[in-house]
PDB file of C-alpha atoms and ligand atoms in Angstrom:
ATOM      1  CA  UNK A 206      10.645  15.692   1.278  1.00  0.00           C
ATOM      2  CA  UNK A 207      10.839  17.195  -2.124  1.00  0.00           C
ATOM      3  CA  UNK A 208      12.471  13.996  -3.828  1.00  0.00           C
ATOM      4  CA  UNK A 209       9.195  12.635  -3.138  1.00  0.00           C
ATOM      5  CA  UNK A 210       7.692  14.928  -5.385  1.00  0.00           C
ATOM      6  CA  UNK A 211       6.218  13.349  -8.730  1.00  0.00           C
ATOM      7  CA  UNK A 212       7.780  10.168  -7.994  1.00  0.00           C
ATOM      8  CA  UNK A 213       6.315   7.026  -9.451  1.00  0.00           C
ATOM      9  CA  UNK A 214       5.019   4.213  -6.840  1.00  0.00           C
ATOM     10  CA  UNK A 215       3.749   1.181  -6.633  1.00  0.00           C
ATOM     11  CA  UNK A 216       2.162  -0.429  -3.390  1.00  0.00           C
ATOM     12  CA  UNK A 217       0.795  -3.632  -2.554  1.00  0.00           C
ATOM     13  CA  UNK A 218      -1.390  -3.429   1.312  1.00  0.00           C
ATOM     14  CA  UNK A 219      -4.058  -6.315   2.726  1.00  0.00           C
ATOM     15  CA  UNK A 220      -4.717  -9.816   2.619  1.00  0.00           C
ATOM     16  CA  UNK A 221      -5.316 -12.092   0.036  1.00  0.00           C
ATOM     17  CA  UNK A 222      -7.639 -14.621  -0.207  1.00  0.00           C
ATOM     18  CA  UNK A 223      -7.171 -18.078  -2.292  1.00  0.00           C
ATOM     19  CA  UNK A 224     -10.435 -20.064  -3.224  1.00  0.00           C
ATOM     20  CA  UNK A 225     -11.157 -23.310  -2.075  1.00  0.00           C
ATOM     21  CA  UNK A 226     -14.431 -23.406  -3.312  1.00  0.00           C
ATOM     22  CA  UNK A 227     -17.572 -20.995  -4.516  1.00  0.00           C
ATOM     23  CA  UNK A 228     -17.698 -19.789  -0.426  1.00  0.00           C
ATOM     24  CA  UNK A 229     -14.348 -20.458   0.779  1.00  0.00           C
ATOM     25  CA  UNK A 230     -10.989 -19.203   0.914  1.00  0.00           C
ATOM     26  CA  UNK A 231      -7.709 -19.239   2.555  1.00  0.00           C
ATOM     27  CA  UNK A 232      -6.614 -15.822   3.937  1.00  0.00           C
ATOM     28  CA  UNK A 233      -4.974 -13.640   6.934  1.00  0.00           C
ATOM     29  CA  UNK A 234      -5.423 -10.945   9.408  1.00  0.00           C
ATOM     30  CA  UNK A 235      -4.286  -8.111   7.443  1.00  0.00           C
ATOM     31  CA  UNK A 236      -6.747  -4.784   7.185  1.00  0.00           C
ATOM     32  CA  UNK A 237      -4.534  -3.299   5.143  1.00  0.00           C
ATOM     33  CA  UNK A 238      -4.033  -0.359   7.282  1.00  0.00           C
ATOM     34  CA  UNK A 239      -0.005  -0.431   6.835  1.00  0.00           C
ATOM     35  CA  UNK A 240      -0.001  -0.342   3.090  1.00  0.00           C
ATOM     36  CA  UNK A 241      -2.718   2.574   2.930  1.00  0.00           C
ATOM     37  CA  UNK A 242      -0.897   4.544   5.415  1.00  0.00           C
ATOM     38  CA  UNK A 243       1.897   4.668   3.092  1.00  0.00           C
ATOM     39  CA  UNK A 244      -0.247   5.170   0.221  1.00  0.00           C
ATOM     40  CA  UNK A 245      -1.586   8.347   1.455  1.00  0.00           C
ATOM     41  CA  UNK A 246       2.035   9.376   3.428  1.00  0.00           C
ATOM     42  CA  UNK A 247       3.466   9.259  -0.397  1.00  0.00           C
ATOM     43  CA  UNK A 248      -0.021  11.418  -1.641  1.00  0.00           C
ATOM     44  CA  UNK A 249       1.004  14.097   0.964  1.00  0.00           C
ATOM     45  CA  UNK A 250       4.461  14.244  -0.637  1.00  0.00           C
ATOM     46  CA  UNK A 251       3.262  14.690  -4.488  1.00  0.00           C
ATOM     47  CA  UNK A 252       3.876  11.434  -5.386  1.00  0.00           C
ATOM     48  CA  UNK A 253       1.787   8.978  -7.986  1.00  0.00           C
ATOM     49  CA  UNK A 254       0.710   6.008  -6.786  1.00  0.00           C
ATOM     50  CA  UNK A 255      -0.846   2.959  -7.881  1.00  0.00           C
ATOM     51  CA  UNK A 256      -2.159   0.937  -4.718  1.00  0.00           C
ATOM     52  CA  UNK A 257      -2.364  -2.886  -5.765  1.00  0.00           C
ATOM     53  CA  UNK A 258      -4.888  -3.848  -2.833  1.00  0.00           C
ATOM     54  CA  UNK A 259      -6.327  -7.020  -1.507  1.00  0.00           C
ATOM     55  CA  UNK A 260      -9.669  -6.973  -0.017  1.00  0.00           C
ATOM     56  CA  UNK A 261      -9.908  -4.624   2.701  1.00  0.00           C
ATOM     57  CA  UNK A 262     -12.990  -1.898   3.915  1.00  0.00           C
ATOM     58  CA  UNK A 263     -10.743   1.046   4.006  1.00  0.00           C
ATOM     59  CA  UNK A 264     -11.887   4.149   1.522  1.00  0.00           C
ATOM     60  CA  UNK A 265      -8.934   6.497   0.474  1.00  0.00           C
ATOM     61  CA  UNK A 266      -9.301   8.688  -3.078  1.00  0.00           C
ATOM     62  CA  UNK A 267      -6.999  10.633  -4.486  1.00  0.00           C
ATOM     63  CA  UNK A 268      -6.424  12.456  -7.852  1.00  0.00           C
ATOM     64  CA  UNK A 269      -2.785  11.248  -8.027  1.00  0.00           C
ATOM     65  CA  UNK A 270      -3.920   7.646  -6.423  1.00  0.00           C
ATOM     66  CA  UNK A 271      -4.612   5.311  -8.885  1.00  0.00           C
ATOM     67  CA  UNK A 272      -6.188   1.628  -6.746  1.00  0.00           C
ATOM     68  CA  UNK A 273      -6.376  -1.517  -8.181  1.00  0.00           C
ATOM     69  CA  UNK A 274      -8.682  -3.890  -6.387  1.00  0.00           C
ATOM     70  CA  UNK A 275      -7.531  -7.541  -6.363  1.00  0.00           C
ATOM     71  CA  UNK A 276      -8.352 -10.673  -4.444  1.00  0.00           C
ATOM     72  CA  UNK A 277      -5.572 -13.457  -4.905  1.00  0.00           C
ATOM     73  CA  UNK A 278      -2.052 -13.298  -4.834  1.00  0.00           C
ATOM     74  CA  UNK A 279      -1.797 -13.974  -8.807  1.00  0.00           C
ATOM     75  CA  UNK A 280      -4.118 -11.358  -9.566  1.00  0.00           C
ATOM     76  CA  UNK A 281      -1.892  -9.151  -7.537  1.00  0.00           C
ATOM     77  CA  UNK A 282       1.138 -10.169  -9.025  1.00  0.00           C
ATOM     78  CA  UNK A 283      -0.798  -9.172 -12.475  1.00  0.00           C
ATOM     79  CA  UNK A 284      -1.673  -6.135 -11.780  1.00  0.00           C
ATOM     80  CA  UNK A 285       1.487  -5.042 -10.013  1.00  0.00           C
ATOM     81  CA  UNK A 286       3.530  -6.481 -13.279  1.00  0.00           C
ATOM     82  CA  UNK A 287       1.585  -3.952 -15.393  1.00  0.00           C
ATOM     83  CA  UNK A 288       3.193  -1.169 -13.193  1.00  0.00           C
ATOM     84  CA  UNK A 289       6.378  -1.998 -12.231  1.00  0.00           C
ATOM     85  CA  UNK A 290       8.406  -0.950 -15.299  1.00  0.00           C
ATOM     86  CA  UNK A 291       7.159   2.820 -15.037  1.00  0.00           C
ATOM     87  CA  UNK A 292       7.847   2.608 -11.086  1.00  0.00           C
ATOM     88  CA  UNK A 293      10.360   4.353  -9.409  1.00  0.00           C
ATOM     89  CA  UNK A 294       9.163   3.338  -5.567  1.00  0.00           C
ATOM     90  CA  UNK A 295       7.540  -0.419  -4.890  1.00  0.00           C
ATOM     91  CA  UNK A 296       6.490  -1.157  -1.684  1.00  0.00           C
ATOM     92  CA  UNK A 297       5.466  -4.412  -0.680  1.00  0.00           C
ATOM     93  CA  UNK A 298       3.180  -4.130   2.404  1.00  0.00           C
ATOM     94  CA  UNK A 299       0.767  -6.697   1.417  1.00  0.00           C
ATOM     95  CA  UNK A 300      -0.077 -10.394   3.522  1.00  0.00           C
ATOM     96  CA  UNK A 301       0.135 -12.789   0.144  1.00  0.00           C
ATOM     97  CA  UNK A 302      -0.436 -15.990   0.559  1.00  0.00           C
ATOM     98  CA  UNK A 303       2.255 -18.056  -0.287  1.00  0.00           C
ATOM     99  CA  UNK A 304      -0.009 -20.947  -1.070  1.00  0.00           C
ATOM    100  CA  UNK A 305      -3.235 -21.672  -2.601  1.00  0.00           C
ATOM    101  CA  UNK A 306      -5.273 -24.914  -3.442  1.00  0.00           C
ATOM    102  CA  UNK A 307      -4.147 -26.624  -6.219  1.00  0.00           C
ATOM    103  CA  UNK A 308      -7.927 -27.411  -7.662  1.00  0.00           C
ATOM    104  CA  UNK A 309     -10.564 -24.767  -7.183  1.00  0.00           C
ATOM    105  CA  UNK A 310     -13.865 -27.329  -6.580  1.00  0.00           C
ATOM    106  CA  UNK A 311     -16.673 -25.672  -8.491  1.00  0.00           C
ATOM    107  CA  UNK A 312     -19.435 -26.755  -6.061  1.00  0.00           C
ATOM    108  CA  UNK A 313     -19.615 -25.756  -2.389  1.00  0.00           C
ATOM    109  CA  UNK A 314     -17.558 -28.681  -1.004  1.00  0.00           C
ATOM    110  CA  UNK A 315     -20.053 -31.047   1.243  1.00  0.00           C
ATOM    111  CA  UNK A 316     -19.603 -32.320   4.752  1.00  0.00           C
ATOM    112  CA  UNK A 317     -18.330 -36.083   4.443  1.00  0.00           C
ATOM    113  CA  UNK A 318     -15.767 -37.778   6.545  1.00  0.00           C
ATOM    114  CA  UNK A 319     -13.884 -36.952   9.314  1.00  0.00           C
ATOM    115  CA  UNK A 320     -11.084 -35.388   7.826  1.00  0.00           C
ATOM    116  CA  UNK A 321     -10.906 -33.432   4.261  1.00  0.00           C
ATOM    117  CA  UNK A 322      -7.518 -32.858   2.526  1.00  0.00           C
ATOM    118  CA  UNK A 323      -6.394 -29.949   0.573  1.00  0.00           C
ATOM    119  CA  UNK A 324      -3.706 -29.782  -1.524  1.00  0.00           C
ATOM    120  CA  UNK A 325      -1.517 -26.579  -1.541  1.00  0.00           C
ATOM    121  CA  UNK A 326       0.192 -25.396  -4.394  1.00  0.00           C
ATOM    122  CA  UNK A 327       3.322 -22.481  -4.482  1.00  0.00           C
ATOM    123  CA  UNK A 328       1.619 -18.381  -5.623  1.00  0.00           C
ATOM    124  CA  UNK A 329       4.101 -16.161  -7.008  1.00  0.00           C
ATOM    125  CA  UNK A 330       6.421 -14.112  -4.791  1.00  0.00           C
ATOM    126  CA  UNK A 331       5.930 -11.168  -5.736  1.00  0.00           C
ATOM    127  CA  UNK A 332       8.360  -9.275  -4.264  1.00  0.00           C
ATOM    128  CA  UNK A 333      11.194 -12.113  -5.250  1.00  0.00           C
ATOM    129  CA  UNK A 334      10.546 -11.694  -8.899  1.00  0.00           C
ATOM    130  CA  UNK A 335      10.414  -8.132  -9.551  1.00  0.00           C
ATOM    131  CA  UNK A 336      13.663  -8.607  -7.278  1.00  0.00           C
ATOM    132  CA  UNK A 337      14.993 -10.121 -10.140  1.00  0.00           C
ATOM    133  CA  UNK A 338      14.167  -7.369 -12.492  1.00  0.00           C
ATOM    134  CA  UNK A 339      14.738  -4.166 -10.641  1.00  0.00           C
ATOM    135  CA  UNK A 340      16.629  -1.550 -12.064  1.00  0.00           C
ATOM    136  CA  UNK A 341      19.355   0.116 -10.399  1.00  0.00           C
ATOM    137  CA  UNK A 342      17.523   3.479 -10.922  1.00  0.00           C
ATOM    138  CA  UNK A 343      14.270   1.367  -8.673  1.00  0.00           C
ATOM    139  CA  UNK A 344      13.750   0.986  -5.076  1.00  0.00           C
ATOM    140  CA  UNK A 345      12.332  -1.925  -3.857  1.00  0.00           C
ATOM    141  CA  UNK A 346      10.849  -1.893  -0.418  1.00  0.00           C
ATOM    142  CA  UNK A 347       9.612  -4.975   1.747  1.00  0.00           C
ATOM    143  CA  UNK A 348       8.321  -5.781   4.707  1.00  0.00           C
ATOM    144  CA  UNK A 349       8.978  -8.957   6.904  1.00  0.00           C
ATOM    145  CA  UNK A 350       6.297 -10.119   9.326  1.00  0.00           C
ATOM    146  CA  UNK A 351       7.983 -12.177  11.733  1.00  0.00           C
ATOM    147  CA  UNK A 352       7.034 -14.282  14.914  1.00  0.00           C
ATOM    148  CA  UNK A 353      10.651 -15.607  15.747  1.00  0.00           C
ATOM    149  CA  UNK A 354      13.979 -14.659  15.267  1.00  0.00           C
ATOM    150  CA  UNK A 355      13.140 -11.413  13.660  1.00  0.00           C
ATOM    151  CA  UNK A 356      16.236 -10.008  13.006  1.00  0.00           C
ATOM    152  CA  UNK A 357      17.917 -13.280  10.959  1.00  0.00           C
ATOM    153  CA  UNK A 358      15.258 -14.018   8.845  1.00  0.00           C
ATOM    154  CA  UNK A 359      14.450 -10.267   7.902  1.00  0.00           C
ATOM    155  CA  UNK A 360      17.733 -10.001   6.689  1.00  0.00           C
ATOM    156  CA  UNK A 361      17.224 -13.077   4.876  1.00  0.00           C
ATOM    157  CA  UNK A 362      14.263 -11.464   3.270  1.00  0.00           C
ATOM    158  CA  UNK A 363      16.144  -8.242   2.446  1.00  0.00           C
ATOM    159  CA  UNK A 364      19.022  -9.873   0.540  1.00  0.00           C
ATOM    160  CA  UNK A 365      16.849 -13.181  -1.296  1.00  0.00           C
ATOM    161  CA  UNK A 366      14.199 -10.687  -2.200  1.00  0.00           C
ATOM    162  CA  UNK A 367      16.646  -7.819  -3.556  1.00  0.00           C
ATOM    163  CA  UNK A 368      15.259  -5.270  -1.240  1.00  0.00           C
ATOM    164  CA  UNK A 369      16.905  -1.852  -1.013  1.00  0.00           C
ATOM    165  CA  UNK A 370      15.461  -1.880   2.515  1.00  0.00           C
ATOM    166  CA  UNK A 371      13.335  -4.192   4.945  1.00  0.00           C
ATOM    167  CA  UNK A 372      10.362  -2.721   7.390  1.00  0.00           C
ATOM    168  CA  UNK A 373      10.357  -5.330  10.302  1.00  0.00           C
ATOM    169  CA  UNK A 374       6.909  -5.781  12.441  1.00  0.00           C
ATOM    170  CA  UNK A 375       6.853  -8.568  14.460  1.00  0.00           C
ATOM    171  CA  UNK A 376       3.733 -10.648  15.969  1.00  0.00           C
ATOM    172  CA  UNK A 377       5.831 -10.199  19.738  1.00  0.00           C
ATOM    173  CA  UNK A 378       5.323  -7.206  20.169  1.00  0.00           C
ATOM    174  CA  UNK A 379       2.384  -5.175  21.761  1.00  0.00           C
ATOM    175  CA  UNK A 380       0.132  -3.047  19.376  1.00  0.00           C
ATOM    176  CA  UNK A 381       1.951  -3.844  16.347  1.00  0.00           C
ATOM    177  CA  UNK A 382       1.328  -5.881  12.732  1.00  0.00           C
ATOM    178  CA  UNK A 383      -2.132  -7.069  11.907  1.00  0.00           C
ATOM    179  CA  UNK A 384      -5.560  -4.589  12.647  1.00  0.00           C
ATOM    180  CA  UNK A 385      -4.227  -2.346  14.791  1.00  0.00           C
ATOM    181  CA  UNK A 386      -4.657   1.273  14.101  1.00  0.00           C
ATOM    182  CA  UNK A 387      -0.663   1.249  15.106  1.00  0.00           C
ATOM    183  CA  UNK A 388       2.606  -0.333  14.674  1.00  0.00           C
ATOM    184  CA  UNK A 389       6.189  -1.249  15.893  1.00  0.00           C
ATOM    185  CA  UNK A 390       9.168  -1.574  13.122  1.00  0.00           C
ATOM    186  CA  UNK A 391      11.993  -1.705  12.494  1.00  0.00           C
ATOM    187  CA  UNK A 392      14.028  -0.522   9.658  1.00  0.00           C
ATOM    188  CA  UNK A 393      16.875  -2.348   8.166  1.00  0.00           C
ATOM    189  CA  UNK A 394      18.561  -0.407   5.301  1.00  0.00           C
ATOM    190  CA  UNK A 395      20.679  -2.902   2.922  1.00  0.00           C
ATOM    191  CA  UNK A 396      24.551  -2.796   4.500  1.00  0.00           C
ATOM    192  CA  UNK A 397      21.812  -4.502   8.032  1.00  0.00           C
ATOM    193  CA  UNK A 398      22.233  -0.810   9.703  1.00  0.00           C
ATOM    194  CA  UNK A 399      19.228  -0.882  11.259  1.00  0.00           C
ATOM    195  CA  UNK A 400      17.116   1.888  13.343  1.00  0.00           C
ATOM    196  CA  UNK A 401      14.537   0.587  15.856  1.00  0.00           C
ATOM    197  CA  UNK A 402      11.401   2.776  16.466  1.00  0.00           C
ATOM    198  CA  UNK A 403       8.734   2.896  18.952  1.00  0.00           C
ATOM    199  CA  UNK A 404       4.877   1.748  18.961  1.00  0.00           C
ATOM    200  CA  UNK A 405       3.572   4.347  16.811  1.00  0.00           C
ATOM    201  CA  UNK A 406       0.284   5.031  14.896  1.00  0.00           C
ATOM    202  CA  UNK A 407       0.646   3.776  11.250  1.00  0.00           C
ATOM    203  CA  UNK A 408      -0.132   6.920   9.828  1.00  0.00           C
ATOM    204  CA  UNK A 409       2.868   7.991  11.972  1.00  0.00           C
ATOM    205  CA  UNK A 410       5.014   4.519  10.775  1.00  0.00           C
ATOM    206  CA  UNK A 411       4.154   5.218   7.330  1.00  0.00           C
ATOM    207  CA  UNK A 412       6.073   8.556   7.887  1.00  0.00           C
ATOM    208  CA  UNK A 413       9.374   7.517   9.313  1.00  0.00           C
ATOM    209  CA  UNK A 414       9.379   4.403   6.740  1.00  0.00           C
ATOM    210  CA  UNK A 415       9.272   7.349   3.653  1.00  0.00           C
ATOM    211  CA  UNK A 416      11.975   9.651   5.351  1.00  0.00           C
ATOM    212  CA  UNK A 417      14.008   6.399   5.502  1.00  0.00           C
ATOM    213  CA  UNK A 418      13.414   5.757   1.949  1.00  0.00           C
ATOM    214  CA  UNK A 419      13.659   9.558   0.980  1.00  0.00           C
ATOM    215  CA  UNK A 420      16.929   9.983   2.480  1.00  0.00           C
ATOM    216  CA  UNK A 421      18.853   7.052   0.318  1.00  0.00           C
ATOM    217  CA  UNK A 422      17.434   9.000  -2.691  1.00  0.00           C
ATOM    218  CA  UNK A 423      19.396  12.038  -1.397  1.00  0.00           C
ATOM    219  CA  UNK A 424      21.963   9.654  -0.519  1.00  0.00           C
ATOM    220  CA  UNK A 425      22.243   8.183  -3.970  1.00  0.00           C
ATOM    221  CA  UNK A 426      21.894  11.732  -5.753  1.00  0.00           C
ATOM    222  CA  UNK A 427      24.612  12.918  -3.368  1.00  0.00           C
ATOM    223  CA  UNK A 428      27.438   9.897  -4.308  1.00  0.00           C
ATOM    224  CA  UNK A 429      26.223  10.372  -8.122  1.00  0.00           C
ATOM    225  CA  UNK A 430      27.019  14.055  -8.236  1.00  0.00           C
ATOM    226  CA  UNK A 431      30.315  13.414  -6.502  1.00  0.00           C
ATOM    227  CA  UNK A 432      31.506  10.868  -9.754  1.00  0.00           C
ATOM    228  CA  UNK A 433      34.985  12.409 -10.326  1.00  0.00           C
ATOM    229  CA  UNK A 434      34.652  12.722 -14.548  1.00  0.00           C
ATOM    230  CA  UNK A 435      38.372  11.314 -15.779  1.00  0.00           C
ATOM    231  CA  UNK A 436      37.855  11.566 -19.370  1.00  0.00           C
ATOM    232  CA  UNK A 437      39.742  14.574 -19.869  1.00  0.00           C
TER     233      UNK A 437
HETATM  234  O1  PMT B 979      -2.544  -4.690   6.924  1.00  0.00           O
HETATM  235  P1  PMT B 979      -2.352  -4.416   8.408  1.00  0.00           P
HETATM  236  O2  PMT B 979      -3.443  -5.016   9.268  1.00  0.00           O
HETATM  237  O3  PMT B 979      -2.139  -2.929   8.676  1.00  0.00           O
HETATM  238  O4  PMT B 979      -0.998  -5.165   8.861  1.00  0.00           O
HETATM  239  C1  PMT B 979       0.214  -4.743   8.341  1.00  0.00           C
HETATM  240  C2  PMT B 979       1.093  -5.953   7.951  1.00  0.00           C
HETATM  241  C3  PMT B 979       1.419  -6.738   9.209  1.00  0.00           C
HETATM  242  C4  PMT B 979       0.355  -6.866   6.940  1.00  0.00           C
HETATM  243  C5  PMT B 979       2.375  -5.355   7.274  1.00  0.00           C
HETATM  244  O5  PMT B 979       2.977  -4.481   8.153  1.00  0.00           O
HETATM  245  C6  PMT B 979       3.349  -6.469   6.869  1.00  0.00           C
HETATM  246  O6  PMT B 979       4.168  -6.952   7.632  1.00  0.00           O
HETATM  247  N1  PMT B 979       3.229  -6.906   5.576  1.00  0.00           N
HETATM  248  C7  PMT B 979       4.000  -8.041   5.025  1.00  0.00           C
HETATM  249  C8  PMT B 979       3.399  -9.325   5.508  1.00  0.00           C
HETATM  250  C9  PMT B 979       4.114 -10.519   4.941  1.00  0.00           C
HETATM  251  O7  PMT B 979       3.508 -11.271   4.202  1.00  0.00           O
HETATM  252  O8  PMT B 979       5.377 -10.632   5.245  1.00  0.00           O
HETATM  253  P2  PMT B 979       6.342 -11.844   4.793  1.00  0.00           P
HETATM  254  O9  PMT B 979       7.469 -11.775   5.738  1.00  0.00           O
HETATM  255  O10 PMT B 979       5.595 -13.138   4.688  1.00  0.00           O
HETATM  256  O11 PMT B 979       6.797 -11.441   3.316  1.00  0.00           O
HETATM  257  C10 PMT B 979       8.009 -10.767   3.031  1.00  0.00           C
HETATM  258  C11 PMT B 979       7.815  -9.767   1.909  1.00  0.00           C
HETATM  259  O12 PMT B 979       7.527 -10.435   0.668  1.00  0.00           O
HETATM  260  C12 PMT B 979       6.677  -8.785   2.128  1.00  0.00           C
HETATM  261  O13 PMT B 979       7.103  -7.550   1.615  1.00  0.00           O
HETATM  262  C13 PMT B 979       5.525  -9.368   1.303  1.00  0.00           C
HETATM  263  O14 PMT B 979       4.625  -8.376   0.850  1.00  0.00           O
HETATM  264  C14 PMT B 979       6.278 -10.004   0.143  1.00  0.00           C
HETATM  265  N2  PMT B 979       5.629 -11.187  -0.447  1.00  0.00           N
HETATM  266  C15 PMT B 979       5.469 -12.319   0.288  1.00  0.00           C
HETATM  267  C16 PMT B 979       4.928 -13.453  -0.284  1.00  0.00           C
HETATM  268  C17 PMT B 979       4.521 -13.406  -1.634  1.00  0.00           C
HETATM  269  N3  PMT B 979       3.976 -14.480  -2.212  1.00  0.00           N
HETATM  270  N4  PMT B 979       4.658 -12.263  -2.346  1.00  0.00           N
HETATM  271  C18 PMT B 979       5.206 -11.155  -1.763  1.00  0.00           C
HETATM  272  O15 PMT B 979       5.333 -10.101  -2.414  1.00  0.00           O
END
């Protein structure tokens, strides 16, 4: 895949995690095994990438891998906003939370009552707002993580979030999404063609999701070179 080659990425993989107090926080399952996969799938290929990651206890180094350790979904939407200008690839495997608490108590919050209240306030979406500002000459690449009607609202996803294409995983199936060493998608390009693929490991996933995304760069390259030029 020598399209790959040199090309600029940005990936976001694993959980975040949004303080409630000094030893608490609001998080998910993810073990960022997806996004790393792809990290190191792109590596293989000669591509430079800088891995935005949440907290996870995977190890991966790289002279062309540039990681940026990050906790909560604002300091990931930081980080990746340094990057995505100079990207040509962004890949949005991460678990944000959507929410966090509004207030962020400074003490450890003490037992009292029966019931405790915490009020949730909207992160960033990421992926939505570099939607906004992608280039036509960027890719933007999501992922939906679905436990109902996967098809619908991954489409949804793929057109409200800009996304060139959509990597559905869905919490239904066997061996797929969160921990697991592997991984069931589907791939949903953005005129909803979509290609199914079997339970695979994610080192295997990550392979068939950069093919996909390698062959609408030859795709686009092919329809550019084909512009008839009528200014004679
Ligand atoms: O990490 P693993 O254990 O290997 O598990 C892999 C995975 C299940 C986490 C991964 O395959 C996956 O599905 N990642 C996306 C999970 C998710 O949050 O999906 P979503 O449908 O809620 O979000 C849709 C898209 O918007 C995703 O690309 C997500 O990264 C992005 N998003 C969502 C919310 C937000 N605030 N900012 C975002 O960028």
């Amino acid at each position: 895949m020598s399209v790959l080659k040199n090309k600029r990425i940005l990936i976001t993989a694993g959980p975040t995690r949004e303080a409630i107090d000094p030893v608490r926080y609001i998080s998910n399952h993810s073990s960022g095994k997806m996004g790393y996969a792809i990290a190191e799938a792109f590596l293989k290929q000669g591509a430079k990438v800088v891995l935005v990651s949440g907290p996870v206890n995977i190890q991966l180094q790289h002279p062309n891998l540039k990681l940026i350790p990050v906790t909560s979904a604002f300091e990931m939407y930081v980080a990746c906003n340094f990057h995505f200008m100079e990207t040509d690839i962004a890949i949005f495997a991460a678990a944000v939370a959507d929410y966090k608490p509004e207030i962020v108590a400074e003490k450890k919050i003490k037992k009292a009552g029966d019931e405790i209240l915490i009020k949730l306030v909207k992160n960033p979406d990421i992926a939505f707002e570099f939607g906004k500002i992608k280039r036509d000459n960027q890719l933007s690449i999501g992922f939906a993580l679905e436990t109902n009607d996967e098809l619908i609202n991954a489409e949804s996803k793929l057109r409200c979030k800009n996304f060139d294409m959509i990597v559905l995983n869905s919490m239904n199936d066997a061996y797929a999404t969160f921990e697991y060493d592997t991984n069931k998608v589907t791939i949903i390009q953005k005129d909803l063609v979509s290609k199914e693929f079997p339970v695979k490991n994610k080192t295997e996933v990550a392979v068939d999701i950069i093919k996909e995304i390698a062959s609408i760069i030859m795709q686009r390259q092919f329809y550019s070179s084909q512009v008839i030029d009528t200014s004679f």
